[in-house]
Structure formats: structure tokens, C-alpha cells
Short mmCIF file of C-alpha atoms in Angstrom, two decimals:
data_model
loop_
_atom_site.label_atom_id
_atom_site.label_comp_id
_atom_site.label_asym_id
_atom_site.label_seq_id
_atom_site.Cartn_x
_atom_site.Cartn_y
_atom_site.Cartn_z
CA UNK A 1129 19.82 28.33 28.56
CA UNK A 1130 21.94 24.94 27.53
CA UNK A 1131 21.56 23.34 24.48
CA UNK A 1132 19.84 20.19 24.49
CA UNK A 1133 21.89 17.01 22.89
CA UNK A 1134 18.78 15.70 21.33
CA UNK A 1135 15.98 18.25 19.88
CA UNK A 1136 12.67 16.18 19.10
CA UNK A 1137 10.39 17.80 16.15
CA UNK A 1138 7.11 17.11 15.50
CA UNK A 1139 5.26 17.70 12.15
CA UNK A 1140 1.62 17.68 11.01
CA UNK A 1141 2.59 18.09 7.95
CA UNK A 1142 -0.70 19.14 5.52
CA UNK A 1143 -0.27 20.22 2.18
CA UNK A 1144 0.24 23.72 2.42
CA UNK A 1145 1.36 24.11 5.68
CA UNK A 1146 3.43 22.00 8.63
CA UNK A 1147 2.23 22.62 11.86
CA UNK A 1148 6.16 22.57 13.89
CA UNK A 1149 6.78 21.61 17.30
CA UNK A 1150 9.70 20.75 19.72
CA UNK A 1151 10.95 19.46 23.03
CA UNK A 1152 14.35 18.78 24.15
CA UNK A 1153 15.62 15.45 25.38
CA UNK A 1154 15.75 16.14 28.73
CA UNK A 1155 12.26 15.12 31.13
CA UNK A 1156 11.62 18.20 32.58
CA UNK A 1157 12.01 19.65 29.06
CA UNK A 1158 8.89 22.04 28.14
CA UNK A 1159 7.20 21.31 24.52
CA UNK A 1160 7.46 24.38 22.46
CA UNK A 1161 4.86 25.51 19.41
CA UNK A 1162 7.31 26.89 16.93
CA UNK A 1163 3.81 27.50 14.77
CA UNK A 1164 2.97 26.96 10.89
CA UNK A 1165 5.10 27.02 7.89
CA UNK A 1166 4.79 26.63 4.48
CA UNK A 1167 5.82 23.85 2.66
CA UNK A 1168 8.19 25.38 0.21
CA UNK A 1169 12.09 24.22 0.68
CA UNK A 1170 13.58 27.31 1.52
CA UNK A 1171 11.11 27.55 4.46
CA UNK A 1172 12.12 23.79 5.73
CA UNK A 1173 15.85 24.98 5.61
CA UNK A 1174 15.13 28.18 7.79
CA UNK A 1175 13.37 25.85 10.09
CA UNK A 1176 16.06 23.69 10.26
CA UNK A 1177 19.04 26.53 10.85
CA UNK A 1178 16.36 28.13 13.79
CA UNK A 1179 16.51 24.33 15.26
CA UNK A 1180 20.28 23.70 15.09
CA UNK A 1181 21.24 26.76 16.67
CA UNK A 1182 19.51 24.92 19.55
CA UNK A 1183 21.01 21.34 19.21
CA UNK A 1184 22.95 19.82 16.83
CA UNK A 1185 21.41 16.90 16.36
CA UNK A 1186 17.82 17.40 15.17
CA UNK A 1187 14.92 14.01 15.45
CA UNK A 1188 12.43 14.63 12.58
CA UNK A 1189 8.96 12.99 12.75
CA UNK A 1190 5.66 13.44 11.43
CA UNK A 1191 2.50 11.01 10.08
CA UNK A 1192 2.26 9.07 7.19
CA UNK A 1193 -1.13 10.49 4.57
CA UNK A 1194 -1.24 12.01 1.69
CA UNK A 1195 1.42 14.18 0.73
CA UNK A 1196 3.56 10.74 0.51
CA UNK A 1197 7.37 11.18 1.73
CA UNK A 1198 9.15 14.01 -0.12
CA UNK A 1199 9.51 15.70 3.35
CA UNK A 1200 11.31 12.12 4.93
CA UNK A 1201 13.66 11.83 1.74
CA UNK A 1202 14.35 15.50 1.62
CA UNK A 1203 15.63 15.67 5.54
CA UNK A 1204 17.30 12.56 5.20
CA UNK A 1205 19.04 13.81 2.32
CA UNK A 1206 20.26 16.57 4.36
CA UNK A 1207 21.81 14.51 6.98
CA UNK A 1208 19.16 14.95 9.61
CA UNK A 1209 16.89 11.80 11.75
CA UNK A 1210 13.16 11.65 10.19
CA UNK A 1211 10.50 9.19 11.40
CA UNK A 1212 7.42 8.76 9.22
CA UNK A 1213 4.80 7.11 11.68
CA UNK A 1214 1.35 5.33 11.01
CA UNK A 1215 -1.63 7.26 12.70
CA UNK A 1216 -2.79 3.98 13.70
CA UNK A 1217 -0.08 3.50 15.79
CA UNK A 1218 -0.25 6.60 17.43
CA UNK A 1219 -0.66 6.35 21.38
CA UNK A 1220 -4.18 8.42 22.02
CA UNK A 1221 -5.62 9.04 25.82
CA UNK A 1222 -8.99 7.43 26.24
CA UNK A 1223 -11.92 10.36 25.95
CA UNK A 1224 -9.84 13.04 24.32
CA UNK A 1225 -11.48 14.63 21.50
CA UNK A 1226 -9.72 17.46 21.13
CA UNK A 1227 -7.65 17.55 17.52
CA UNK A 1228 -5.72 20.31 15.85
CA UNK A 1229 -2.84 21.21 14.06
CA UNK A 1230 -0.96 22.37 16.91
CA UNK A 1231 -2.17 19.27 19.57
CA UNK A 1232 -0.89 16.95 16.53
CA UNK A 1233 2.53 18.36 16.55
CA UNK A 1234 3.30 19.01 19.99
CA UNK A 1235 1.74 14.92 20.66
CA UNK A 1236 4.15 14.13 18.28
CA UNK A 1237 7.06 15.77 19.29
CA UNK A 1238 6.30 14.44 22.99
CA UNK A 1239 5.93 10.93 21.90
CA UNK A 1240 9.10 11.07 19.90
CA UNK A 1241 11.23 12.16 23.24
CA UNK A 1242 9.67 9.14 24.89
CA UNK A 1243 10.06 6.44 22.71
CA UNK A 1244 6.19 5.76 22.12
CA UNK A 1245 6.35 5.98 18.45
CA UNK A 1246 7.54 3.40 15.55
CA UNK A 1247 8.62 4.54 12.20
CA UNK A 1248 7.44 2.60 8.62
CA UNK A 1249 9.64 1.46 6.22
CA UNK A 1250 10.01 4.28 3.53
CA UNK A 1251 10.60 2.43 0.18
CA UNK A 1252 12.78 3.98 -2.60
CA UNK A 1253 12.01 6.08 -4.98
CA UNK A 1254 12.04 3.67 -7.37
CA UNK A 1255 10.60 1.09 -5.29
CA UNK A 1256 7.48 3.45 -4.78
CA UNK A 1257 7.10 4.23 -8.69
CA UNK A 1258 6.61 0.05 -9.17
CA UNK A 1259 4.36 0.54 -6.12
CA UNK A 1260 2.31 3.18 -7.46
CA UNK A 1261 2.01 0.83 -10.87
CA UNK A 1262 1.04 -1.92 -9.52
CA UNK A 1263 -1.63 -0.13 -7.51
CA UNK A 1264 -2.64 1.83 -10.75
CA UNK A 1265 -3.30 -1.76 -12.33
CA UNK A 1266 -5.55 -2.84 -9.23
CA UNK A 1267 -7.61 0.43 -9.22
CA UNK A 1268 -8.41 -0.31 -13.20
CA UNK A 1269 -9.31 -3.80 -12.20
CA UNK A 1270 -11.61 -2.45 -9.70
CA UNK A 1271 -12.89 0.09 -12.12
CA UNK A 1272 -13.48 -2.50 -15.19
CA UNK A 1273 -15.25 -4.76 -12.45
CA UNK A 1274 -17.73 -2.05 -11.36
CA UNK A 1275 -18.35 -1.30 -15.24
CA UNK A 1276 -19.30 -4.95 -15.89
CA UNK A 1277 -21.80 -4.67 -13.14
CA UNK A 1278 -23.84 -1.67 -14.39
CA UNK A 1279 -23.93 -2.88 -16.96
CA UNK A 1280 -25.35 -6.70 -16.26
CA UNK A 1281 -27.70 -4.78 -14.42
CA UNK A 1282 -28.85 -3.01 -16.94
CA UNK A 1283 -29.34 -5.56 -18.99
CA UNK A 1284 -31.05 -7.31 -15.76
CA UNK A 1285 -33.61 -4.50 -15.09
CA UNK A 1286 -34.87 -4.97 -18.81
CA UNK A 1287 -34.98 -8.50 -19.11
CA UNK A 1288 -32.45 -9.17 -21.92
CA UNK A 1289 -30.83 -12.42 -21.51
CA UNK A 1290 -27.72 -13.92 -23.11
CA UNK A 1291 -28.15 -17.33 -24.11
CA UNK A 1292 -24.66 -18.36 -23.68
CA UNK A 1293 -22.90 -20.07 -20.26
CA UNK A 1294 -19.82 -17.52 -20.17
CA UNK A 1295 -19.54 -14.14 -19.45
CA UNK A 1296 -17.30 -11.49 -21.35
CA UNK A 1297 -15.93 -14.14 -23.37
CA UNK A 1298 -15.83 -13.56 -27.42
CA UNK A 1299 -19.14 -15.10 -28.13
CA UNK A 1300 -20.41 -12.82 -25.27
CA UNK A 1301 -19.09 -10.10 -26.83
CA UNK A 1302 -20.26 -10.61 -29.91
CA UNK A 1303 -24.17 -11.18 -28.32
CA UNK A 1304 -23.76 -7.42 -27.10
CA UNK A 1305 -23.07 -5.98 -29.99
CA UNK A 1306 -26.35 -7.44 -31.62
CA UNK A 1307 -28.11 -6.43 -28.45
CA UNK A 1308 -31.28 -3.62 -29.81
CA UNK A 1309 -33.22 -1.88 -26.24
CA UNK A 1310 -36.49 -1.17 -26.64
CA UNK A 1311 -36.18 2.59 -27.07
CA UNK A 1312 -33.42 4.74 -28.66
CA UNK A 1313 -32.70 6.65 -24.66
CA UNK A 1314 -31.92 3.15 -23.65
CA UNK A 1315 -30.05 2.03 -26.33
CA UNK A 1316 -27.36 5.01 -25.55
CA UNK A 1317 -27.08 4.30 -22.21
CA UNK A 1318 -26.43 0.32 -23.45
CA UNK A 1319 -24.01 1.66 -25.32
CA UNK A 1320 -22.70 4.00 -23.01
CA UNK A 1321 -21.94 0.96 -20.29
CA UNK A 1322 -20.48 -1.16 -23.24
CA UNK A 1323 -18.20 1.55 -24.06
CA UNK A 1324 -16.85 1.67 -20.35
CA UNK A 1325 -16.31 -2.12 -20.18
CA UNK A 1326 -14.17 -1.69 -23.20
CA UNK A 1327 -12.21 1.57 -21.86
CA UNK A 1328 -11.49 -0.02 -18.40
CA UNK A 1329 -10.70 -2.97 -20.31
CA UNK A 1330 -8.05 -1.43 -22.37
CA UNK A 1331 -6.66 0.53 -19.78
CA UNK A 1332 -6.16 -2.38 -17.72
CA UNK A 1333 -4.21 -3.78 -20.81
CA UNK A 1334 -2.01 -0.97 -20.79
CA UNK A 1335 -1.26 -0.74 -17.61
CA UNK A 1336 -0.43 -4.54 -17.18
CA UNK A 1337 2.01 -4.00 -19.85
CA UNK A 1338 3.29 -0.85 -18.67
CA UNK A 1339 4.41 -3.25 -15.69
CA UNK A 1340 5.97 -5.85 -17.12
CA UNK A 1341 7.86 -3.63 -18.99
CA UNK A 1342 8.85 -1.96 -15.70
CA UNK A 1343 9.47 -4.68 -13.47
CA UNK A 1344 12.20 -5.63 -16.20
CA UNK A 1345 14.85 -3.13 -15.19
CA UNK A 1346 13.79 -2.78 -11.41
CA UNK A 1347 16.39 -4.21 -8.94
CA UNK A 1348 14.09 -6.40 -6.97
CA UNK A 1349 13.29 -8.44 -10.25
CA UNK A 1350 15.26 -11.15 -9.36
CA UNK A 1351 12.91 -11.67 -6.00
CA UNK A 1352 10.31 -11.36 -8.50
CA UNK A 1353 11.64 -14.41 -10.41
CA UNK A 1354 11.80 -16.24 -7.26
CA UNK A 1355 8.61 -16.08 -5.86
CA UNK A 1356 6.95 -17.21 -8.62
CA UNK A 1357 8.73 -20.63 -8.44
CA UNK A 1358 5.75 -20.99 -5.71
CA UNK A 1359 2.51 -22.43 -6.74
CA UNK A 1360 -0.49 -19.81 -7.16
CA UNK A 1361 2.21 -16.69 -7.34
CA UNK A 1362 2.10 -15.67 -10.43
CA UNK A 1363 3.89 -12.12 -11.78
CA UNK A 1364 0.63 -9.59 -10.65
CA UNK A 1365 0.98 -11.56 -6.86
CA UNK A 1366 4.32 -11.45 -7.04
CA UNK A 1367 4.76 -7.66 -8.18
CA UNK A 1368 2.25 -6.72 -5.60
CA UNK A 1369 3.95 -8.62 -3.16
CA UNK A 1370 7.39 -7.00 -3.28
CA UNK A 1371 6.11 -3.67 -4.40
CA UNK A 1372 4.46 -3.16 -1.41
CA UNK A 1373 6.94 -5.11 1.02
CA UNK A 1374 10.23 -4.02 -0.45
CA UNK A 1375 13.09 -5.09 1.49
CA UNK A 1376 11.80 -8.39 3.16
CA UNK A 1377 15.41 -8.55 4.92
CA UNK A 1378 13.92 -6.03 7.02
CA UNK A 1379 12.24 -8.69 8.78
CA UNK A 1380 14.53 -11.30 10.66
CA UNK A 1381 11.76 -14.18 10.81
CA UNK A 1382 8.55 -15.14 9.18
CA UNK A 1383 6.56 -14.39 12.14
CA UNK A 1384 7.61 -10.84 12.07
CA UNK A 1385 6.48 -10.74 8.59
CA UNK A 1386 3.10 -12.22 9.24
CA UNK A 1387 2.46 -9.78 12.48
CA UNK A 1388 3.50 -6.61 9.85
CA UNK A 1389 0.78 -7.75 7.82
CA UNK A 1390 -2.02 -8.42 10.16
CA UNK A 1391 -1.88 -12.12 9.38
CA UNK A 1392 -1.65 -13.22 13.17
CA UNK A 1393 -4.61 -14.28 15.00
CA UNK A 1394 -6.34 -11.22 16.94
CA UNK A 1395 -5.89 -12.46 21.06
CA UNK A 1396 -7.89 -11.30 23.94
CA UNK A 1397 -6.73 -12.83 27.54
CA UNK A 1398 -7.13 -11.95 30.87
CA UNK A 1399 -6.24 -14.32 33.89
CA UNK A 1400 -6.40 -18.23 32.77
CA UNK A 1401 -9.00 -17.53 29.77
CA UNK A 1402 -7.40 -17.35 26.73
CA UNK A 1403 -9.38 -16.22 23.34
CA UNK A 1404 -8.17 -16.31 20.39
CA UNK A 1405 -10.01 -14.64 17.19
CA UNK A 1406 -10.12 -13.69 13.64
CA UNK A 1407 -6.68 -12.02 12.04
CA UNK A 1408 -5.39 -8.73 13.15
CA UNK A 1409 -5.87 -7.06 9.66
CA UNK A 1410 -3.35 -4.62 10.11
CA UNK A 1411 -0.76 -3.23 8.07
CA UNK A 1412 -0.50 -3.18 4.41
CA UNK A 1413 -3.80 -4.74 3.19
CA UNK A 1414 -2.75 -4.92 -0.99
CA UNK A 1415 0.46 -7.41 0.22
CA UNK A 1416 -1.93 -9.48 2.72
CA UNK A 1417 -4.94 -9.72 -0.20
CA UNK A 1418 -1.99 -11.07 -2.43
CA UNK A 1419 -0.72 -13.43 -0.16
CA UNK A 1420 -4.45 -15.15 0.65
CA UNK A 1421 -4.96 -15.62 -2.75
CA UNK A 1422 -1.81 -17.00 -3.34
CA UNK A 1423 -2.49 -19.43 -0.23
CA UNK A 1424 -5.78 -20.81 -2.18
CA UNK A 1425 -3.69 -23.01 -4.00
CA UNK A 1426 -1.86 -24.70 -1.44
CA UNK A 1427 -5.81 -25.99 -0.48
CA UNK A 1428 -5.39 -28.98 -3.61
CA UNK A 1429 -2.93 -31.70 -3.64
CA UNK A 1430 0.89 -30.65 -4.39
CA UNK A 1431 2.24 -31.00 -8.44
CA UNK A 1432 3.30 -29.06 -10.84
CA UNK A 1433 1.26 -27.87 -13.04
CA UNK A 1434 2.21 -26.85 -16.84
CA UNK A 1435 2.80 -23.15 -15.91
CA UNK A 1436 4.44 -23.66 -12.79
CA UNK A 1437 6.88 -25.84 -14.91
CA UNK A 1438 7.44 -23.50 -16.76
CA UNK A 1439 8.21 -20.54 -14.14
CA UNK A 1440 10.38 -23.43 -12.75
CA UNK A 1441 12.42 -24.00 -15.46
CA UNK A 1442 13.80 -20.30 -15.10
CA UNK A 1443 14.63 -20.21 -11.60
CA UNK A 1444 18.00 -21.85 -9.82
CA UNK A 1445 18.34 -24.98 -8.08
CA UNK A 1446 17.81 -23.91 -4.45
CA UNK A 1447 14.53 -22.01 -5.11
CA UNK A 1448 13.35 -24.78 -6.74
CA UNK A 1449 13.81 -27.01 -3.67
CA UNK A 1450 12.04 -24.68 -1.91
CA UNK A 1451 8.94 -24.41 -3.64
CA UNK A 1452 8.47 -27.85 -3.84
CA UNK A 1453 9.39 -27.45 0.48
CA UNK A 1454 6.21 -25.66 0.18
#
């Protein structure tokens, strides 16, 4: 039997076991189940001499999810192809409801010898570590939020009203801690809830800080500088931003950009009717919630306000001509 130029592989990779198949180049090639392995190097190198004894030039591909890209970065770092695709984007025939391990990999495999499949951008390991930081910060944010509102509704369900205007501020603060509950069970949950508002408050502290001191040293910092020359990107938008994005050369016009992140209008047309909707939402939704919020500021007249002076004062010539372009 020849060797095929091209050998196609496809992975459902789980965490501990990859389902392995693969299909030569040529169309009248048959898939092949190679079967499960574990996840362990050594096994991913025998897999890999089995394969090139076959072809010399070996196509890697398998899903993005949870176990994250130590498989991609350890292939490429052998020399070999690997594609990391979104499920999303994953041709599926209409009515088939058949899923497993082996049906993933040998779809895979198939799709990758006809060109059905496109592969993400795989950041740096570096890149990712900011990434993961910045995402720590929004999940502590999310956590502090949801401790605020147990505990307002607590404090709802038994009637016991602040008589200030703001919320969480230090006179707030100080009206909880003379808050009594009627019974001593309540009081410990009371106190249980203001606890947590203080723990997810002080863990979003350190975590904020934790990324400034991060972002110093990190190689896209000067993009970071940049973008906040804008108005209403400030350092968490503009952390969250390139974190998630990384290389925004990888785009070649804004457009392209704005399609990645399911910020193009959603279009259904058939013959002369033309309907246009609500925004795709697809793609990376931390960047495109960072974006929108940044947009809110564009809704009031254009100056510069006393912080946005100051962010300007640090940034070159050109990228302050183009903020005020915007």
C-alpha cells in the first residue's frame, strides 16, 4: 500500500483518553479508527512514530474544551501541523444524533481532509496566563456581586432599612456593622453574608493588583498603553481586550475583527427580501462585553475628560490623533 503525502488525524481529546483517527489525503481514502490512548507523552510520541511510518507529513486536529492547549503546543513543538477547532464551527448533518468518541474523531479527521474546518488562534503561553488573570478578576467581580445580593435580600426579607442614599459606600458600611437581627440564628447568617461581601471584596483587590503588576512586564503592554488613549477604555477594558484578542494583526481589517467577535448584524435573505437582525454574538463574548461598554461613552459629546488627560499625556503623538479621530 503507498504512503499517503498528507495523513489527516483527528482527536477527541478528553482528559484521560484521545479518541485517534485518520484518513489519507487522497478521496477515495478510507477513514481509519486507530482507537483510544492515554494522554501521557510517551503515548502521543508512539502515536506519532505509528503515523509517520505512514506519511511524513502528519495534519493534527482536535476541539477546543477543557483540557486547554497543551496537546496543540506540544505537537507544534515537535514540528508537526495541529488545528485546534471551535465545536461551534463544526459542520453537523441535520437529524444526526448519534455522538461518541469514535464518530467525533473519525468526523474530524474527515473534515480536516476536506477543508471544512477553521482553526482558532492559540495565544501564548504567556498571553494565556494574562488571560487567565484577567478572567480570574471578572469571576471575583461576579462572585462579590452575587454576595451583595444575598445579602440586600436578607436584609429585604426582614425589613431593615438603611437610611442612607448610597450603597456599599463607608457610611454604608459603617450602618452594617451597627445592624442587631431580631434573633441570635439570624444575626449569624447577617454576619455570615457580611463576611462574604468583605472576602470577595478583598479578593477582588488582590487580584486587580496581581494584574497590574502583571501586565507591567507582558509584551503586549505597550497596546495596552495605547488603547487607553480612547475614551471609556480604561486598564480592566483594555487588559480584557488584548488578553483575550492577542495578536490583533491577525486581522487585516476592522470588519474582520467585528465578524470574529459576533459584532455584525445577524442576516436572513432569500430572493429580494432582505432582513437584517440583532448581532451575531459569536466568538469570544469577555472581548465583545468589553468593547460595548467601552462604546457607552462615545453616546455623550466628545472632550477630554481629567482622566483621559491624563492617560493622554503618556501616550505618543499619533495615538493621540487617533483617539481624538474617534
Amino acid at each position: 500500500m503507498p504512503q499517503s503525502r498528507t495523513l489527516s488525524i483527528g482527536m477527541d481529546v478528553h482528559k484521560d483518553a484521545i479518541a485517534v483517527a485518520s484518513v489519507g489525503q487522497e478521496h477515495h481514502a478510507e477513514v481509519i479508527y486507530l482507537g483510544a490512548l492515554g494522554t501521557r507523552q510517551c503515548a502521543i510520541d508512539q502515536l506519532v512514530r505509528k503515523l509517520q511510518s505512514k506519511s511524513q507529513q502528519l495534519v493534527f486536529v482536535y476541539e477546543a474544551g477543557p483540557c486547554g492547549y497543551w496537546l496543540y503546543r506540544y505537537l507544534t513543538k515537535k514540528g508537526h501541523a495541529c488545528w485546534v477547532v471551535a465545536p461551534s464551527l463544526i459542520p453537523k448533518k441535520a437529524g444526526d444524533r448519534g455522538k461518541t468518541n469514535r464518530r467525533d474523531a473519525i468526523q474530524l479527521a474527515r473534515l480536516m481532509r476536506s477543508g471544512d474546518l477553521t482553526p482558532v488562534y492559540v495565544p501564548q503561553v504567556a498571553d494565556e496566563a494574562i488571560r487567565d488573570l484577567s478572567r480570574a478578576r471578572e469571576d471575583a467581580l461576579r462572585d462579590r456581586k452575587t454576595a451583595k445580593h444575598r445579602l440586600k435580600a436578607f436584609l429585604l426579607r426582614h425589613d431593615i432599612r438603611s437610611t442612607g442614599q448610597a450603597t456599599w459606600g463607608p457610611a454604608h458600611l459603617r450602618w452594617l456593622s451597627e445592624v442587631v437581627c431580631p434573633t441570635p440564628a439570624q444575626h449569624i447568617v447577617f454576619q455570615a453574608y457580611v463576611r462574604a461581601v468583605t472576602a470577595q471584596s478583598e479578593r477582588l483587590g488582590r487580584l486587580a493588583q496581581d494584574l497590574q503588576d502583571g501586565v507591567q512586564t507582558w509584551r503586549l503592554r505597550p497596546v495596552i498603553d495605547a488603547l487607553q488613549a480612547l475614551r471609556g477604555v480604561q486598564f480592566t477594558v483594555a487588559v480584557t481586550i488584548v488578553a483575550e484578542l492577542g495578536d490583533l494583526t491577525r486581522c487585516d481589517k476592522p470588519s474582520q475583527l467585528m465578524s470574529y467577535l459576533g459584532l455584525t448584524p445577524s442576516e436572513y435573505s432569500t430572493g429580494d427580501h432582505r432582513h437584517q437582525g440583532a448581532i451575531t454574538k459569536t466568538g469570544n463574548a469577555h472581548a465583545r462585553r468589553a468593547l460595548i461598554e467601552g462604546a457607552w461613552a462615545y453616546r455623550y459629546p466628545a472632550q477630554v475628560s481629567r482622566h483621559l488627560q491624563w492617560r493622554l499625556e503618556k501616550a505618543p503623538k499619533a495615538v493621540q490623533d487617533r483617539s481624538w479621530k474617534a
